PDB file of C-alpha atoms in Angstrom:
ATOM      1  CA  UNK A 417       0.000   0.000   0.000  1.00 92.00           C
ATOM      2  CA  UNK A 418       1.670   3.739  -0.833  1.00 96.00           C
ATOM      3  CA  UNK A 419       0.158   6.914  -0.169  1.00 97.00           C
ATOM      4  CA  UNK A 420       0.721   9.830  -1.918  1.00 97.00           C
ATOM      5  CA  UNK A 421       0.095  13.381  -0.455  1.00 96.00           C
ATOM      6  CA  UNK A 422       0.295  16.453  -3.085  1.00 97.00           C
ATOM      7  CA  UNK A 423      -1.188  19.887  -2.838  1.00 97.00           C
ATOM      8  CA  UNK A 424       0.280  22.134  -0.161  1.00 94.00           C
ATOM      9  CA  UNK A 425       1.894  25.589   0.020  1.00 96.00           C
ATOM     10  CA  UNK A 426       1.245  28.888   0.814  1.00 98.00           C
ATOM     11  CA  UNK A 427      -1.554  30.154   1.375  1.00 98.00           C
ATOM     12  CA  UNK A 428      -3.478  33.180   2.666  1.00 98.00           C
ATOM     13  CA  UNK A 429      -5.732  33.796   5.704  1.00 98.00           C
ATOM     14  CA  UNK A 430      -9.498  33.064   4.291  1.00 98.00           C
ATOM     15  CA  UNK A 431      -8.126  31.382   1.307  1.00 98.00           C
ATOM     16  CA  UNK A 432      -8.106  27.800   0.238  1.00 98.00           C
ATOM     17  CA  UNK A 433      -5.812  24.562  -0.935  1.00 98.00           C
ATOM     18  CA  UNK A 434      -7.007  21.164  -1.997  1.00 98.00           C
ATOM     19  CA  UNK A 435      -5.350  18.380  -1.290  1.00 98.00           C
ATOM     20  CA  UNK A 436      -4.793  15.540  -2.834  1.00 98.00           C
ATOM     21  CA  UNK A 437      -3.977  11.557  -1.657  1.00 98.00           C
ATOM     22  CA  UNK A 438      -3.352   9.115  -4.285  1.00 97.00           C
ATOM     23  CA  UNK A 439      -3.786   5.803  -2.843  1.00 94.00           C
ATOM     24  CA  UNK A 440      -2.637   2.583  -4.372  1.00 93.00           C
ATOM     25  CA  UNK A 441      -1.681  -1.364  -3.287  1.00 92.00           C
ATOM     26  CA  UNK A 442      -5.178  -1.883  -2.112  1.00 88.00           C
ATOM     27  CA  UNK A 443      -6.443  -5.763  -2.017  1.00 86.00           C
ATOM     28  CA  UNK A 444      -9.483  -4.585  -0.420  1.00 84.00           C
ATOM     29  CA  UNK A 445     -12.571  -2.311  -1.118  1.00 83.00           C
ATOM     30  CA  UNK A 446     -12.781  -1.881   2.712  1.00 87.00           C
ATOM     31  CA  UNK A 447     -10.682   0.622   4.338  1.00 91.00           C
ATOM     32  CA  UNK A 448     -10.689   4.429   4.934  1.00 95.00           C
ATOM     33  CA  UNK A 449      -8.668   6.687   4.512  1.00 96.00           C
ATOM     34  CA  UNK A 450      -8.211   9.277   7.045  1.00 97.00           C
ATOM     35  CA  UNK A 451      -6.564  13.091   7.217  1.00 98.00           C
ATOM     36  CA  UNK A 452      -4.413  14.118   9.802  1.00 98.00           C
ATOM     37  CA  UNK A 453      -2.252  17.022  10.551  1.00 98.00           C
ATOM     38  CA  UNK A 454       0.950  18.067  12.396  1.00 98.00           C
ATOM     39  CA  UNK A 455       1.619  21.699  13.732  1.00 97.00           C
ATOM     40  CA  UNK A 456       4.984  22.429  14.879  1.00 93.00           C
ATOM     41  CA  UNK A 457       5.530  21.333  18.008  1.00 95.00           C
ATOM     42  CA  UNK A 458       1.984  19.261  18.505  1.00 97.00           C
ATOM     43  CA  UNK A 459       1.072  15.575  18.052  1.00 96.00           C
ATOM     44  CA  UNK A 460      -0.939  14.481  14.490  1.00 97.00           C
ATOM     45  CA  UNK A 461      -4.555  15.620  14.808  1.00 97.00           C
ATOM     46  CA  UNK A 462      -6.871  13.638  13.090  1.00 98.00           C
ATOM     47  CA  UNK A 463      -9.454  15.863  11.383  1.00 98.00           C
ATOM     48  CA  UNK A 464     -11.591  13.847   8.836  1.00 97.00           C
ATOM     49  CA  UNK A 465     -11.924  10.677   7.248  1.00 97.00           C
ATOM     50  CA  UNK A 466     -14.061   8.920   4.272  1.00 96.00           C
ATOM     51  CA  UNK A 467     -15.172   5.315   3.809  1.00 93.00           C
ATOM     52  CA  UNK A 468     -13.795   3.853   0.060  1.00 91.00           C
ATOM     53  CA  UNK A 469     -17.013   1.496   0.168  1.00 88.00           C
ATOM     54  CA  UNK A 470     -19.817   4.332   0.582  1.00 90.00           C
ATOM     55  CA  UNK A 471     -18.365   7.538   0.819  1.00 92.00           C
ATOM     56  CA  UNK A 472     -19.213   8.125   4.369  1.00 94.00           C
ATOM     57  CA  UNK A 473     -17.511  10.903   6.114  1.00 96.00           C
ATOM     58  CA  UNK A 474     -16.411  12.199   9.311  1.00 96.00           C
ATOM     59  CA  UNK A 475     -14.567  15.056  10.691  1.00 97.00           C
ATOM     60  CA  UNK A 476     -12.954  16.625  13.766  1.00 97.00           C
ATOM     61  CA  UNK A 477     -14.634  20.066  15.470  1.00 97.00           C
ATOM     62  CA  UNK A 478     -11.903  22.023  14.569  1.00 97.00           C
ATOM     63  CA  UNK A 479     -12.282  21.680  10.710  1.00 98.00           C
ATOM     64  CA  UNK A 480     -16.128  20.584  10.767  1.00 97.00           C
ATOM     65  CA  UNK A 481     -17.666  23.298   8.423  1.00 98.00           C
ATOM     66  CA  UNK A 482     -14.624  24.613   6.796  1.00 98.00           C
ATOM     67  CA  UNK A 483     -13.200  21.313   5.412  1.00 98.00           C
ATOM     68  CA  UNK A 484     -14.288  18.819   2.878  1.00 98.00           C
ATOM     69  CA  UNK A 485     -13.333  15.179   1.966  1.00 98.00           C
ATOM     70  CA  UNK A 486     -13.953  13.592  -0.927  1.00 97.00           C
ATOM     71  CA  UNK A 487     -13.287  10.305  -3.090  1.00 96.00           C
ATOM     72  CA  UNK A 488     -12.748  10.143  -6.646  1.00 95.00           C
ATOM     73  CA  UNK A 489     -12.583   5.523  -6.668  1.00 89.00           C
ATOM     74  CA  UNK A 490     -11.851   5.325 -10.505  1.00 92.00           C
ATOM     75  CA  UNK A 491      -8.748   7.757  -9.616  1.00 94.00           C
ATOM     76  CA  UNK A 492      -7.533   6.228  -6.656  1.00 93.00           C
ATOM     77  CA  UNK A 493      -7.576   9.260  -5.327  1.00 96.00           C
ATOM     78  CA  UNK A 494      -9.343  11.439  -1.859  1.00 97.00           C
ATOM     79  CA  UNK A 495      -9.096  15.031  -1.977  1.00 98.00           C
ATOM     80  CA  UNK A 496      -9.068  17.355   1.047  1.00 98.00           C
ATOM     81  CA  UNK A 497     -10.930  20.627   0.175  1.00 98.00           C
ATOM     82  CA  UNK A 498      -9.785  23.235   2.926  1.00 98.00           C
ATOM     83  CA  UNK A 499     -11.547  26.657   2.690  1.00 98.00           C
ATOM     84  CA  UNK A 500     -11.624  30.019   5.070  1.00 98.00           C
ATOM     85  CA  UNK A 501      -8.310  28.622   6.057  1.00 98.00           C
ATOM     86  CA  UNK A 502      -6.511  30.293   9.214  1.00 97.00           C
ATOM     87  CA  UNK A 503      -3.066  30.607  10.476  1.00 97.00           C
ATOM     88  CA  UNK A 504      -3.933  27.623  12.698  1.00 97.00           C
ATOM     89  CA  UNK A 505      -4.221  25.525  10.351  1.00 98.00           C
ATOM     90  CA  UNK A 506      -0.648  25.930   9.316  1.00 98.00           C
ATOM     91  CA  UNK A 507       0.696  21.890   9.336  1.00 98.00           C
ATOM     92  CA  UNK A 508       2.262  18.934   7.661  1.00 98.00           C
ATOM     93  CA  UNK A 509      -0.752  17.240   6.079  1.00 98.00           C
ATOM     94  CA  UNK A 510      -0.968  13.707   5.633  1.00 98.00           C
ATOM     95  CA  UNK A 511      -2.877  10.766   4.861  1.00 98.00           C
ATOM     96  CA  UNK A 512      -3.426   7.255   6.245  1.00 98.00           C
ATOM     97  CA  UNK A 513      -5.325   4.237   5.890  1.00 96.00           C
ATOM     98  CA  UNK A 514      -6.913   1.712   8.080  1.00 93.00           C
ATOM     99  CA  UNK A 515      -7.928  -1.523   6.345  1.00 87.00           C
ATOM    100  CA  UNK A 516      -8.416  -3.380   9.489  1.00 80.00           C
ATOM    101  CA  UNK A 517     -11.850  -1.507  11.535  1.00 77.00           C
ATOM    102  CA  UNK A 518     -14.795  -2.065  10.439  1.00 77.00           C
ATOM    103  CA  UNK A 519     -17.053   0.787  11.168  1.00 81.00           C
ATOM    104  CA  UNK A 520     -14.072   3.139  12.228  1.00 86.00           C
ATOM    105  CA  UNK A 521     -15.850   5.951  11.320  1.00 85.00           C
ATOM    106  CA  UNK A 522     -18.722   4.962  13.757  1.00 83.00           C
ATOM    107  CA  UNK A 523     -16.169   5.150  16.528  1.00 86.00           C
ATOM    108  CA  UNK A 524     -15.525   8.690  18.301  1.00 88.00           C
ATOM    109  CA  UNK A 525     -12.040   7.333  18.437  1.00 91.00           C
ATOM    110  CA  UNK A 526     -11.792   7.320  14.776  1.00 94.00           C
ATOM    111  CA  UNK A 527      -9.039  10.367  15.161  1.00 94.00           C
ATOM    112  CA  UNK A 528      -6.217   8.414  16.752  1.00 94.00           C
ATOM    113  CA  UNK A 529      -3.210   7.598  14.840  1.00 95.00           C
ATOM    114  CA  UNK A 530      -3.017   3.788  15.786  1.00 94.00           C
ATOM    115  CA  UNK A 531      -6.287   2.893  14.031  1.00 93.00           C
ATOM    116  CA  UNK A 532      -4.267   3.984  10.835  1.00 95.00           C
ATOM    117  CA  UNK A 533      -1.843   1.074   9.173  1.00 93.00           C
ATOM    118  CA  UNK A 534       0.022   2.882   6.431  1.00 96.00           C
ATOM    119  CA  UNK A 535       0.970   7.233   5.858  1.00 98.00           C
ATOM    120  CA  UNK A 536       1.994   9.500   3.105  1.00 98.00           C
ATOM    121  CA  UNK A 537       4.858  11.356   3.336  1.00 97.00           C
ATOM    122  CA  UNK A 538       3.041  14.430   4.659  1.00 97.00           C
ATOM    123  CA  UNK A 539       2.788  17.929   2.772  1.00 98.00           C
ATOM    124  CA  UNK A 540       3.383  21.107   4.230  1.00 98.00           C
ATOM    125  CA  UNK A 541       0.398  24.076   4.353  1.00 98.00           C
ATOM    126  CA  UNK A 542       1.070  27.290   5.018  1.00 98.00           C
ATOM    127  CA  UNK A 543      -1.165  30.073   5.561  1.00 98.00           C
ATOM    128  CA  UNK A 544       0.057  33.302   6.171  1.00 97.00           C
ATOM    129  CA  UNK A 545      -1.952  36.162   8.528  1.00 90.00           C
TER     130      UNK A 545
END
């Protein structure tokens, strides 16, 4: 399984970045993949995550409203759609996948990192007050 992360930069406050994660190695329809981020000096927050199988989706308080995840399946691909961003949301993106828990996203502990089996490489946003 590899995970690709691609999208980041610089950005202003109140503008946007999407993301991208181009997933591949999957033997399995069922898994999720799942967004997390890493500010300077903080652990990996977990702040959404989408179901391959049915396009369910889940995310964190902090990003709820502001944030969108989607799936393109033919593409491999799940897309993180960040709008109104703010200066604390400056992080190392990256993605991860958990091919093991069924109904992760059903679980309000769906945001920890040891749920999550494989990672990108991570991708740096910026955004600039």
């Amino acid at each position: 399984v590899q995970l690709v992360e691609s999208g980041g930069g610089l950005v202003q406050t109140g503008g946007s970045v999407r993301l991208s994660c181009v997933a591949s190695g999957f033997s399995t329809d069922d898994y999720v993949i799942g967004w997390f981020r890493q500010a300077p000096g903080k652990g990996r927050e977990g702040i959404s995550c989408i179901s391959h199988r049915d396009g369910s989706t889940v995310y964190s308080d902090s990003v709820k409203g502001r944030f969108t995840v989607s799936s393109d399946n033919a593409k491999n691909t799940v897309y993180l759609q960040m709008n109104s961003l703010k200066p604390e949301d400056t992080a190392v993106y990256y993605c991860a996948a958990d091919l093991t828990v069924m109904g992760l996203l059903s679980q309000s502990t769906w945001h920890e990192t040891h749920w999550y089996d494989y990672w990108g490489q991570g991708t740096q946003v910026t955004v600039s007050s």
